[in-house]
PDB file of C-alpha atoms in Angstrom:
ATOM      1  CA  MET A   1     -47.524 -23.609  24.506  1.00 54.00           C
ATOM      2  CA  GLU A   2     -46.047 -26.737  23.970  1.00 56.00           C
ATOM      3  CA  ASN A   3     -47.631 -29.514  25.899  1.00 60.00           C
ATOM      4  CA  ASN A   4     -43.898 -30.225  27.755  1.00 70.00           C
ATOM      5  CA  ASN A   5     -44.310 -26.518  29.464  1.00 81.00           C
ATOM      6  CA  LYS A   6     -48.006 -26.924  30.480  1.00 90.00           C
ATOM      7  CA  ILE A   7     -48.853 -27.850  33.514  1.00 92.00           C
ATOM      8  CA  LYS A   8     -50.212 -31.555  33.384  1.00 94.00           C
ATOM      9  CA  ILE A   9     -53.251 -32.235  35.202  1.00 95.00           C
ATOM     10  CA  MET A  10     -55.136 -36.190  36.222  1.00 95.00           C
ATOM     11  CA  ILE A  11     -58.501 -36.153  37.127  1.00 94.00           C
ATOM     12  CA  VAL A  12     -59.646 -39.308  39.262  1.00 93.00           C
ATOM     13  CA  ASP A  13     -63.517 -39.453  39.328  1.00 93.00           C
ATOM     14  CA  ASP A  14     -66.301 -42.002  38.699  1.00 91.00           C
ATOM     15  CA  ASN A  15     -68.438 -39.709  36.994  1.00 92.00           C
ATOM     16  CA  LYS A  16     -67.484 -39.803  33.218  1.00 93.00           C
ATOM     17  CA  GLU A  17     -70.065 -36.740  32.305  1.00 93.00           C
ATOM     18  CA  PHE A  18     -68.245 -34.491  34.821  1.00 93.00           C
ATOM     19  CA  VAL A  19     -64.756 -35.479  33.699  1.00 93.00           C
ATOM     20  CA  LYS A  20     -65.802 -34.526  30.309  1.00 95.00           C
ATOM     21  CA  LEU A  21     -66.486 -31.237  31.196  1.00 95.00           C
ATOM     22  CA  LEU A  22     -63.819 -30.505  32.964  1.00 94.00           C
ATOM     23  CA  ASN A  23     -61.100 -32.150  31.313  1.00 95.00           C
ATOM     24  CA  MET A  24     -62.274 -29.846  28.080  1.00 95.00           C
ATOM     25  CA  TYR A  25     -62.071 -26.590  30.372  1.00 95.00           C
ATOM     26  CA  ILE A  26     -58.859 -27.546  31.396  1.00 95.00           C
ATOM     27  CA  ASN A  27     -57.630 -27.903  27.848  1.00 95.00           C
ATOM     28  CA  SER A  28     -59.038 -24.903  26.793  1.00 94.00           C
ATOM     29  CA  GLN A  29     -56.239 -23.219  29.297  1.00 93.00           C
ATOM     30  CA  LYS A  30     -53.180 -22.096  27.482  1.00 92.00           C
ATOM     31  CA  ASP A  31     -50.997 -23.329  29.517  1.00 92.00           C
ATOM     32  CA  MET A  32     -52.855 -26.839  30.801  1.00 94.00           C
ATOM     33  CA  VAL A  33     -53.332 -30.061  29.867  1.00 94.00           C
ATOM     34  CA  ALA A  34     -55.712 -32.619  31.076  1.00 94.00           C
ATOM     35  CA  LEU A  35     -54.270 -36.499  30.939  1.00 94.00           C
ATOM     36  CA  GLU A  36     -55.385 -39.454  30.311  1.00 93.00           C
ATOM     37  CA  PRO A  37     -58.427 -39.460  33.086  1.00 93.00           C
ATOM     38  CA  LEU A  38     -58.915 -42.552  35.589  1.00 92.00           C
ATOM     39  CA  TYR A  39     -62.850 -43.483  36.790  1.00 92.00           C
ATOM     40  CA  ASP A  40     -61.434 -45.290  40.190  1.00 89.00           C
ATOM     41  CA  GLY A  41     -58.745 -45.210  42.050  1.00 87.00           C
ATOM     42  CA  THR A  42     -57.206 -48.580  41.418  1.00 87.00           C
ATOM     43  CA  ASN A  43     -54.983 -47.850  39.158  1.00 88.00           C
ATOM     44  CA  ALA A  44     -54.253 -43.899  40.324  1.00 88.00           C
ATOM     45  CA  ILE A  45     -50.811 -44.886  41.872  1.00 90.00           C
ATOM     46  CA  GLU A  46     -49.075 -46.973  38.742  1.00 90.00           C
ATOM     47  CA  ALA A  47     -50.823 -44.018  35.913  1.00 90.00           C
ATOM     48  CA  ILE A  48     -49.707 -41.016  38.356  1.00 91.00           C
ATOM     49  CA  LYS A  49     -46.122 -42.806  38.638  1.00 89.00           C
ATOM     50  CA  GLN A  50     -46.111 -42.997  34.536  1.00 90.00           C
ATOM     51  CA  SER A  51     -47.625 -39.773  34.002  1.00 90.00           C
ATOM     52  CA  LYS A  52     -46.171 -37.506  36.274  1.00 91.00           C
ATOM     53  CA  PRO A  53     -48.592 -35.179  37.031  1.00 92.00           C
ATOM     54  CA  ASP A  54     -47.921 -31.528  38.511  1.00 92.00           C
ATOM     55  CA  VAL A  55     -51.740 -31.653  39.698  1.00 93.00           C
ATOM     56  CA  LEU A  56     -54.087 -34.796  41.014  1.00 94.00           C
ATOM     57  CA  LEU A  57     -57.512 -33.717  41.023  1.00 94.00           C
ATOM     58  CA  LEU A  58     -59.481 -36.545  43.050  1.00 92.00           C
ATOM     59  CA  ASP A  59     -62.459 -37.336  44.071  1.00 90.00           C
ATOM     60  CA  VAL A  60     -63.387 -38.818  47.085  1.00 88.00           C
ATOM     61  CA  VAL A  61     -66.023 -41.405  46.902  1.00 85.00           C
ATOM     62  CA  MET A  62     -65.689 -43.724  43.938  1.00 86.00           C
ATOM     63  CA  PRO A  63     -66.923 -47.709  43.873  1.00 83.00           C
ATOM     64  CA  GLU A  64     -63.844 -49.724  43.824  1.00 85.00           C
ATOM     65  CA  LYS A  65     -60.993 -47.553  45.290  1.00 86.00           C
ATOM     66  CA  ASP A  66     -62.097 -43.925  46.620  1.00 85.00           C
ATOM     67  CA  GLY A  67     -59.352 -40.721  46.952  1.00 87.00           C
ATOM     68  CA  LEU A  68     -58.783 -41.585  50.936  1.00 88.00           C
ATOM     69  CA  SER A  69     -57.384 -45.027  50.248  1.00 89.00           C
ATOM     70  CA  VAL A  70     -55.657 -43.453  46.942  1.00 90.00           C
ATOM     71  CA  LEU A  71     -54.035 -40.863  49.154  1.00 89.00           C
ATOM     72  CA  GLU A  72     -52.983 -43.860  51.718  1.00 87.00           C
ATOM     73  CA  ASP A  73     -51.337 -45.160  48.999  1.00 86.00           C
ATOM     74  CA  MET A  74     -49.489 -42.350  48.022  1.00 84.00           C
ATOM     75  CA  LYS A  75     -48.068 -42.214  51.461  1.00 78.00           C
ATOM     76  CA  ASP A  76     -46.919 -45.579  51.689  1.00 76.00           C
ATOM     77  CA  GLU A  77     -44.934 -44.963  48.489  1.00 72.00           C
ATOM     78  CA  VAL A  78     -41.866 -43.764  49.752  1.00 60.00           C
ATOM     79  CA  GLY A  79     -39.261 -41.313  47.355  1.00 63.00           C
ATOM     80  CA  MET A  80     -42.492 -41.207  45.117  1.00 71.00           C
ATOM     81  CA  GLU A  81     -42.816 -37.841  42.781  1.00 76.00           C
ATOM     82  CA  LYS A  82     -45.967 -36.518  44.271  1.00 81.00           C
ATOM     83  CA  PRO A  83     -48.507 -34.341  42.800  1.00 87.00           C
ATOM     84  CA  VAL A  84     -50.027 -31.504  44.373  1.00 88.00           C
ATOM     85  CA  THR A  85     -53.282 -33.151  44.824  1.00 90.00           C
ATOM     86  CA  ILE A  86     -56.639 -31.631  45.536  1.00 90.00           C
ATOM     87  CA  ILE A  87     -59.720 -33.370  46.283  1.00 89.00           C
ATOM     88  CA  MET A  88     -63.009 -32.828  44.749  1.00 89.00           C
ATOM     89  CA  SER A  89     -66.047 -34.274  46.729  1.00 83.00           C
ATOM     90  CA  ALA A  90     -69.746 -33.370  47.318  1.00 79.00           C
ATOM     91  CA  ILE A  91     -69.194 -34.568  50.915  1.00 73.00           C
ATOM     92  CA  GLY A  92     -68.474 -31.315  52.499  1.00 65.00           C
ATOM     93  CA  GLN A  93     -67.809 -32.972  56.546  1.00 69.00           C
ATOM     94  CA  GLU A  94     -64.650 -32.002  58.434  1.00 70.00           C
ATOM     95  CA  LYS A  95     -63.911 -35.471  59.663  1.00 75.00           C
ATOM     96  CA  VAL A  96     -63.616 -36.253  55.518  1.00 77.00           C
ATOM     97  CA  THR A  97     -61.466 -32.752  54.892  1.00 76.00           C
ATOM     98  CA  GLN A  98     -59.299 -33.367  57.670  1.00 75.00           C
ATOM     99  CA  LYS A  99     -58.529 -36.590  56.985  1.00 78.00           C
ATOM    100  CA  ALA A 100     -57.542 -35.886  53.226  1.00 81.00           C
ATOM    101  CA  ILE A 101     -55.282 -33.569  54.477  1.00 77.00           C
ATOM    102  CA  SER A 102     -53.220 -35.666  57.196  1.00 74.00           C
ATOM    103  CA  LEU A 103     -52.823 -37.847  54.150  1.00 78.00           C
ATOM    104  CA  GLY A 104     -51.154 -35.426  51.917  1.00 77.00           C
ATOM    105  CA  ALA A 105     -54.185 -33.316  50.270  1.00 83.00           C
ATOM    106  CA  THR A 106     -53.011 -29.800  49.315  1.00 81.00           C
ATOM    107  CA  TYR A 107     -56.558 -28.463  48.797  1.00 85.00           C
ATOM    108  CA  TYR A 108     -60.053 -29.569  49.324  1.00 84.00           C
ATOM    109  CA  VAL A 109     -62.956 -28.276  47.000  1.00 86.00           C
ATOM    110  CA  VAL A 110     -67.134 -29.302  47.622  1.00 84.00           C
ATOM    111  CA  LYS A 111     -69.024 -30.054  44.290  1.00 84.00           C
ATOM    112  CA  PRO A 112     -70.379 -28.594  42.205  1.00 83.00           C
ATOM    113  CA  PHE A 113     -67.534 -25.945  42.580  1.00 85.00           C
ATOM    114  CA  ASP A 114     -66.723 -23.003  39.838  1.00 88.00           C
ATOM    115  CA  MET A 115     -64.328 -23.967  36.985  1.00 91.00           C
ATOM    116  CA  ILE A 116     -62.528 -21.149  36.846  1.00 91.00           C
ATOM    117  CA  THR A 117     -61.844 -20.803  40.453  1.00 90.00           C
ATOM    118  CA  LEU A 118     -60.684 -23.831  40.243  1.00 90.00           C
ATOM    119  CA  VAL A 119     -57.952 -23.204  37.481  1.00 91.00           C
ATOM    120  CA  ASP A 120     -57.057 -20.131  39.161  1.00 90.00           C
ATOM    121  CA  ARG A 121     -56.675 -22.021  42.587  1.00 88.00           C
ATOM    122  CA  ILE A 122     -54.159 -24.692  41.090  1.00 91.00           C
ATOM    123  CA  ARG A 123     -51.896 -21.767  39.484  1.00 90.00           C
ATOM    124  CA  ASP A 124     -51.443 -20.409  42.866  1.00 85.00           C
ATOM    125  CA  LEU A 125     -50.640 -23.195  44.732  1.00 83.00           C
ATOM    126  CA  LEU A 126     -47.879 -24.403  41.874  1.00 83.00           C
ATOM    127  CA  LYS A 127     -47.096 -20.302  42.150  1.00 79.00           C
ATOM    128  CA  GLU A 128     -46.410 -20.913  45.895  1.00 70.00           C
ATOM    129  CA  GLU A 129     -44.356 -24.076  45.560  1.00 66.00           C
ATOM    130  CA  ASP A 130     -41.949 -23.065  42.775  1.00 64.00           C
ATOM    131  CA  GLU A 131     -40.965 -19.607  45.188  1.00 58.00           C
ATOM    132  CA  ILE A 132     -40.618 -21.922  48.021  1.00 53.00           C
ATOM    133  CA  LYS A 133     -38.289 -24.270  45.869  1.00 53.00           C
ATOM    134  CA  THR A 134     -36.511 -21.631  44.514  1.00 52.00           C
ATOM    135  CA  GLU A 135     -36.160 -19.586  47.666  1.00 50.00           C
ATOM    136  CA  TYR A 136     -35.060 -21.955  49.923  1.00 50.00           C
ATOM    137  CA  MET A 137     -34.015 -25.357  48.213  1.00 51.00           C
ATOM    138  CA  VAL A 138     -31.434 -23.488  45.792  1.00 52.00           C
ATOM    139  CA  ALA A 139     -28.515 -22.745  49.093  1.00 53.00           C
ATOM    140  CA  TYR A 140     -29.452 -26.691  49.674  1.00 57.00           C
ATOM    141  CA  GLY A 141     -28.146 -27.397  45.947  1.00 55.00           C
ATOM    142  CA  ASN A 142     -24.605 -25.959  46.277  1.00 61.00           C
ATOM    143  CA  LYS A 143     -22.436 -28.114  45.265  1.00 62.00           C
ATOM    144  CA  ASN A 144     -19.480 -26.554  45.956  1.00 63.00           C
ATOM    145  CA  LEU A 145     -20.705 -27.291  49.412  1.00 69.00           C
ATOM    146  CA  PRO A 146     -19.807 -30.920  50.606  1.00 77.00           C
ATOM    147  CA  LEU A 147     -22.861 -33.175  50.730  1.00 80.00           C
ATOM    148  CA  GLU A 148     -22.379 -33.624  54.506  1.00 82.00           C
ATOM    149  CA  VAL A 149     -23.084 -29.652  55.194  1.00 80.00           C
ATOM    150  CA  ARG A 150     -25.936 -29.374  52.988  1.00 80.00           C
ATOM    151  CA  VAL A 151     -27.660 -32.221  54.885  1.00 84.00           C
ATOM    152  CA  THR A 152     -26.706 -30.980  58.241  1.00 84.00           C
ATOM    153  CA  GLN A 153     -27.835 -27.694  57.716  1.00 80.00           C
ATOM    154  CA  MET A 154     -31.612 -28.878  56.420  1.00 81.00           C
ATOM    155  CA  ILE A 155     -31.749 -30.921  59.465  1.00 83.00           C
ATOM    156  CA  HIS A 156     -30.951 -28.311  61.738  1.00 81.00           C
ATOM    157  CA  ASP A 157     -33.342 -25.812  59.593  1.00 79.00           C
ATOM    158  CA  ALA A 158     -36.302 -28.802  59.792  1.00 81.00           C
ATOM    159  CA  GLY A 159     -35.347 -28.855  64.192  1.00 83.00           C
ATOM    160  CA  VAL A 160     -33.665 -31.680  64.850  1.00 86.00           C
ATOM    161  CA  PRO A 161     -31.378 -30.443  67.534  1.00 85.00           C
ATOM    162  CA  ALA A 162     -27.920 -31.627  67.553  1.00 85.00           C
ATOM    163  CA  HIS A 163     -27.103 -33.020  70.599  1.00 86.00           C
ATOM    164  CA  ILE A 164     -29.346 -35.651  70.620  1.00 88.00           C
ATOM    165  CA  LYS A 165     -28.289 -38.848  69.378  1.00 86.00           C
ATOM    166  CA  GLY A 166     -30.709 -39.335  66.375  1.00 90.00           C
ATOM    167  CA  TYR A 167     -29.538 -36.428  65.039  1.00 91.00           C
ATOM    168  CA  GLN A 168     -26.113 -37.805  63.939  1.00 92.00           C
ATOM    169  CA  HIS A 169     -27.859 -40.912  62.621  1.00 94.00           C
ATOM    170  CA  ILE A 170     -30.455 -38.679  60.590  1.00 93.00           C
ATOM    171  CA  ARG A 171     -27.549 -37.328  58.932  1.00 91.00           C
ATOM    172  CA  GLU A 172     -25.764 -40.159  57.921  1.00 93.00           C
ATOM    173  CA  ALA A 173     -29.011 -41.824  56.866  1.00 92.00           C
ATOM    174  CA  ILE A 174     -30.007 -38.673  54.418  1.00 91.00           C
ATOM    175  CA  MET A 175     -26.484 -38.911  52.777  1.00 90.00           C
ATOM    176  CA  LEU A 176     -26.918 -42.838  52.196  1.00 92.00           C
ATOM    177  CA  ALA A 177     -30.565 -42.031  50.601  1.00 89.00           C
ATOM    178  CA  VAL A 178     -28.935 -39.122  48.495  1.00 87.00           C
ATOM    179  CA  GLN A 179     -26.459 -41.078  47.243  1.00 86.00           C
ATOM    180  CA  ASN A 180     -28.815 -44.816  46.788  1.00 86.00           C
ATOM    181  CA  GLU A 181     -32.745 -43.863  46.994  1.00 78.00           C
ATOM    182  CA  ASP A 182     -32.879 -47.694  46.915  1.00 83.00           C
ATOM    183  CA  ILE A 183     -31.637 -47.784  50.288  1.00 86.00           C
ATOM    184  CA  LEU A 184     -35.388 -46.602  51.589  1.00 81.00           C
ATOM    185  CA  ASN A 185     -36.895 -49.510  50.122  1.00 83.00           C
ATOM    186  CA  SER A 186     -35.444 -51.319  52.449  1.00 84.00           C
ATOM    187  CA  VAL A 187     -35.065 -49.502  55.840  1.00 87.00           C
ATOM    188  CA  THR A 188     -35.455 -52.639  58.340  1.00 88.00           C
ATOM    189  CA  LYS A 189     -32.781 -54.747  56.186  1.00 90.00           C
ATOM    190  CA  ALA A 190     -30.596 -52.398  54.743  1.00 90.00           C
ATOM    191  CA  LEU A 191     -30.716 -48.922  56.063  1.00 92.00           C
ATOM    192  CA  TYR A 192     -31.004 -49.748  59.758  1.00 93.00           C
ATOM    193  CA  PRO A 193     -28.277 -52.543  60.026  1.00 94.00           C
ATOM    194  CA  THR A 194     -25.336 -50.237  58.023  1.00 93.00           C
ATOM    195  CA  LEU A 195     -26.048 -46.974  60.762  1.00 94.00           C
ATOM    196  CA  SER A 196     -26.153 -49.892  63.655  1.00 94.00           C
ATOM    197  CA  LYS A 197     -22.621 -50.872  62.357  1.00 94.00           C
ATOM    198  CA  LYS A 198     -21.385 -47.245  61.895  1.00 92.00           C
ATOM    199  CA  PHE A 199     -22.621 -46.215  65.063  1.00 92.00           C
ATOM    200  CA  SER A 200     -21.974 -49.148  66.957  1.00 93.00           C
ATOM    201  CA  THR A 201     -25.262 -49.674  68.366  1.00 94.00           C
ATOM    202  CA  THR A 202     -28.447 -52.041  67.238  1.00 94.00           C
ATOM    203  CA  PRO A 203     -30.527 -51.159  64.141  1.00 94.00           C
ATOM    204  CA  SER A 204     -33.302 -51.197  67.103  1.00 94.00           C
ATOM    205  CA  ARG A 205     -31.554 -48.496  68.576  1.00 94.00           C
ATOM    206  CA  VAL A 206     -31.037 -46.525  65.635  1.00 95.00           C
ATOM    207  CA  GLU A 207     -34.790 -46.845  64.520  1.00 94.00           C
ATOM    208  CA  ARG A 208     -35.555 -45.029  67.974  1.00 94.00           C
ATOM    209  CA  ALA A 209     -33.113 -42.931  68.131  1.00 94.00           C
ATOM    210  CA  ILE A 210     -34.342 -41.269  64.612  1.00 94.00           C
ATOM    211  CA  ARG A 211     -38.187 -41.815  65.492  1.00 92.00           C
ATOM    212  CA  HIS A 212     -37.431 -39.712  68.727  1.00 92.00           C
ATOM    213  CA  ALA A 213     -35.195 -36.917  67.051  1.00 90.00           C
ATOM    214  CA  ILE A 214     -38.328 -36.673  64.294  1.00 88.00           C
ATOM    215  CA  GLU A 215     -40.710 -36.244  67.575  1.00 87.00           C
ATOM    216  CA  VAL A 216     -38.237 -33.551  68.884  1.00 87.00           C
ATOM    217  CA  ALA A 217     -38.494 -31.879  66.347  1.00 83.00           C
ATOM    218  CA  TRP A 218     -42.177 -31.864  65.441  1.00 79.00           C
ATOM    219  CA  ASN A 219     -43.051 -30.776  68.780  1.00 76.00           C
ATOM    220  CA  ARG A 220     -41.025 -27.633  68.556  1.00 70.00           C
ATOM    221  CA  GLY A 221     -43.698 -25.824  66.677  1.00 53.00           C
ATOM    222  CA  GLN A 222     -41.336 -25.207  63.547  1.00 59.00           C
ATOM    223  CA  ILE A 223     -44.594 -25.260  61.374  1.00 60.00           C
ATOM    224  CA  GLU A 224     -43.272 -22.440  59.060  1.00 57.00           C
ATOM    225  CA  MET A 225     -40.218 -23.406  58.567  1.00 61.00           C
ATOM    226  CA  HIS A 226     -41.290 -27.072  57.889  1.00 65.00           C
ATOM    227  CA  GLU A 227     -43.737 -25.511  55.143  1.00 63.00           C
ATOM    228  CA  LYS A 228     -40.865 -24.129  53.836  1.00 61.00           C
ATOM    229  CA  ILE A 229     -38.195 -26.899  53.729  1.00 63.00           C
ATOM    230  CA  PHE A 230     -40.491 -29.608  52.110  1.00 61.00           C
ATOM    231  CA  GLY A 231     -43.528 -27.170  50.589  1.00 55.00           C
ATOM    232  CA  TYR A 232     -46.939 -29.233  50.567  1.00 46.00           C
ATOM    233  CA  THR A 233     -45.264 -32.474  51.452  1.00 50.00           C
ATOM    234  CA  VAL A 234     -46.054 -31.545  55.468  1.00 50.00           C
ATOM    235  CA  ASN A 235     -48.598 -29.346  56.541  1.00 46.00           C
ATOM    236  CA  SER A 236     -49.561 -27.972  60.274  1.00 43.00           C
ATOM    237  CA  ASN A 237     -53.101 -30.604  59.766  1.00 48.00           C
ATOM    238  CA  LYS A 238     -50.241 -33.588  59.660  1.00 52.00           C
ATOM    239  CA  GLY A 239     -48.450 -35.436  62.252  1.00 63.00           C
ATOM    240  CA  LYS A 240     -45.242 -36.016  62.110  1.00 74.00           C
ATOM    241  CA  PRO A 241     -43.520 -38.154  59.483  1.00 78.00           C
ATOM    242  CA  THR A 242     -42.449 -41.298  59.714  1.00 83.00           C
ATOM    243  CA  ASN A 243     -38.417 -42.212  60.043  1.00 87.00           C
ATOM    244  CA  SER A 244     -38.801 -43.300  56.336  1.00 86.00           C
ATOM    245  CA  GLU A 245     -40.818 -40.662  55.355  1.00 83.00           C
ATOM    246  CA  PHE A 246     -38.878 -38.051  57.015  1.00 85.00           C
ATOM    247  CA  ILE A 247     -35.518 -38.982  55.613  1.00 88.00           C
ATOM    248  CA  ALA A 248     -37.036 -39.702  51.504  1.00 85.00           C
ATOM    249  CA  MET A 249     -38.264 -35.966  52.096  1.00 81.00           C
ATOM    250  CA  ILE A 250     -35.161 -34.262  52.816  1.00 83.00           C
ATOM    251  CA  ALA A 251     -33.217 -36.728  50.336  1.00 83.00           C
ATOM    252  CA  ASP A 252     -35.688 -35.774  47.897  1.00 79.00           C
ATOM    253  CA  ARG A 253     -35.317 -31.890  48.430  1.00 76.00           C
ATOM    254  CA  ILE A 254     -31.556 -32.091  48.162  1.00 77.00           C
ATOM    255  CA  ARG A 255     -31.502 -34.232  44.992  1.00 74.00           C
ATOM    256  CA  LEU A 256     -34.319 -31.764  43.957  1.00 67.00           C
ATOM    257  CA  SER A 257     -32.752 -28.576  44.974  1.00 65.00           C
ATOM    258  CA  GLU A 258     -29.359 -29.654  42.829  1.00 62.00           C
ATOM    259  CA  LYS A 259     -31.579 -29.211  39.767  1.00 57.00           C
ATOM    260  CA  VAL A 260     -33.347 -26.187  40.853  1.00 48.00           C
ATOM    261  CA  ALA A 261     -29.622 -25.045  41.744  1.00 47.00           C
ATOM    262  CA  VAL A 262     -28.387 -25.481  38.097  1.00 46.00           C
TER     263      VAL A 262
END
């Protein structure tokens, strides 16, 4: 199997001997390839952006920048293509686990762990994610339907009620973000003012209306549907996303679904 078709895995861990052994084991798998590892979290975000791993194996305790800080950085990177992230740690504390999951980690393993079990779990996680993308995203990627129809269907499925004011604001914001993802880099200076002009209101009211709509959607308890739409970006252990995260996630899913549907 060529490297382009293999599961790309990046390890960020300060234990060089452990990293060496894990890299060797990953490279022994026919369907996997280990990318250049990092031994601290300081440059992790840039490395992830450049290498685009499918899976990130991330240690919690590291000297300069720990794994939780890396997760926080990833969460702040709106629109970034985020890998399936598995936290590795000798610390089995529930608070650490919950914090990692709340920041976007998909899975948590406690050291020492069985490498055979780990690579099997990686395959399972990616298979589940691919099934979600194929089963639930193809409809949203139907280019025969207008973008407005696809966005409307997705935010309806996400649980945003059509009768509240933020519904229209979210729909318009997502369409703008699909067409120009850079607008999410300037939410307060570009996106909200644009929406306020369209709906004859103020940027602060736009922000509040969108935030309220997301709160309503998240409180309706449609966790299964959220996971089907967003995959591993959200889960039952996480709180609601911010305005920009919600808009970016749906815009990303629309763009991704167009690729899946091709």
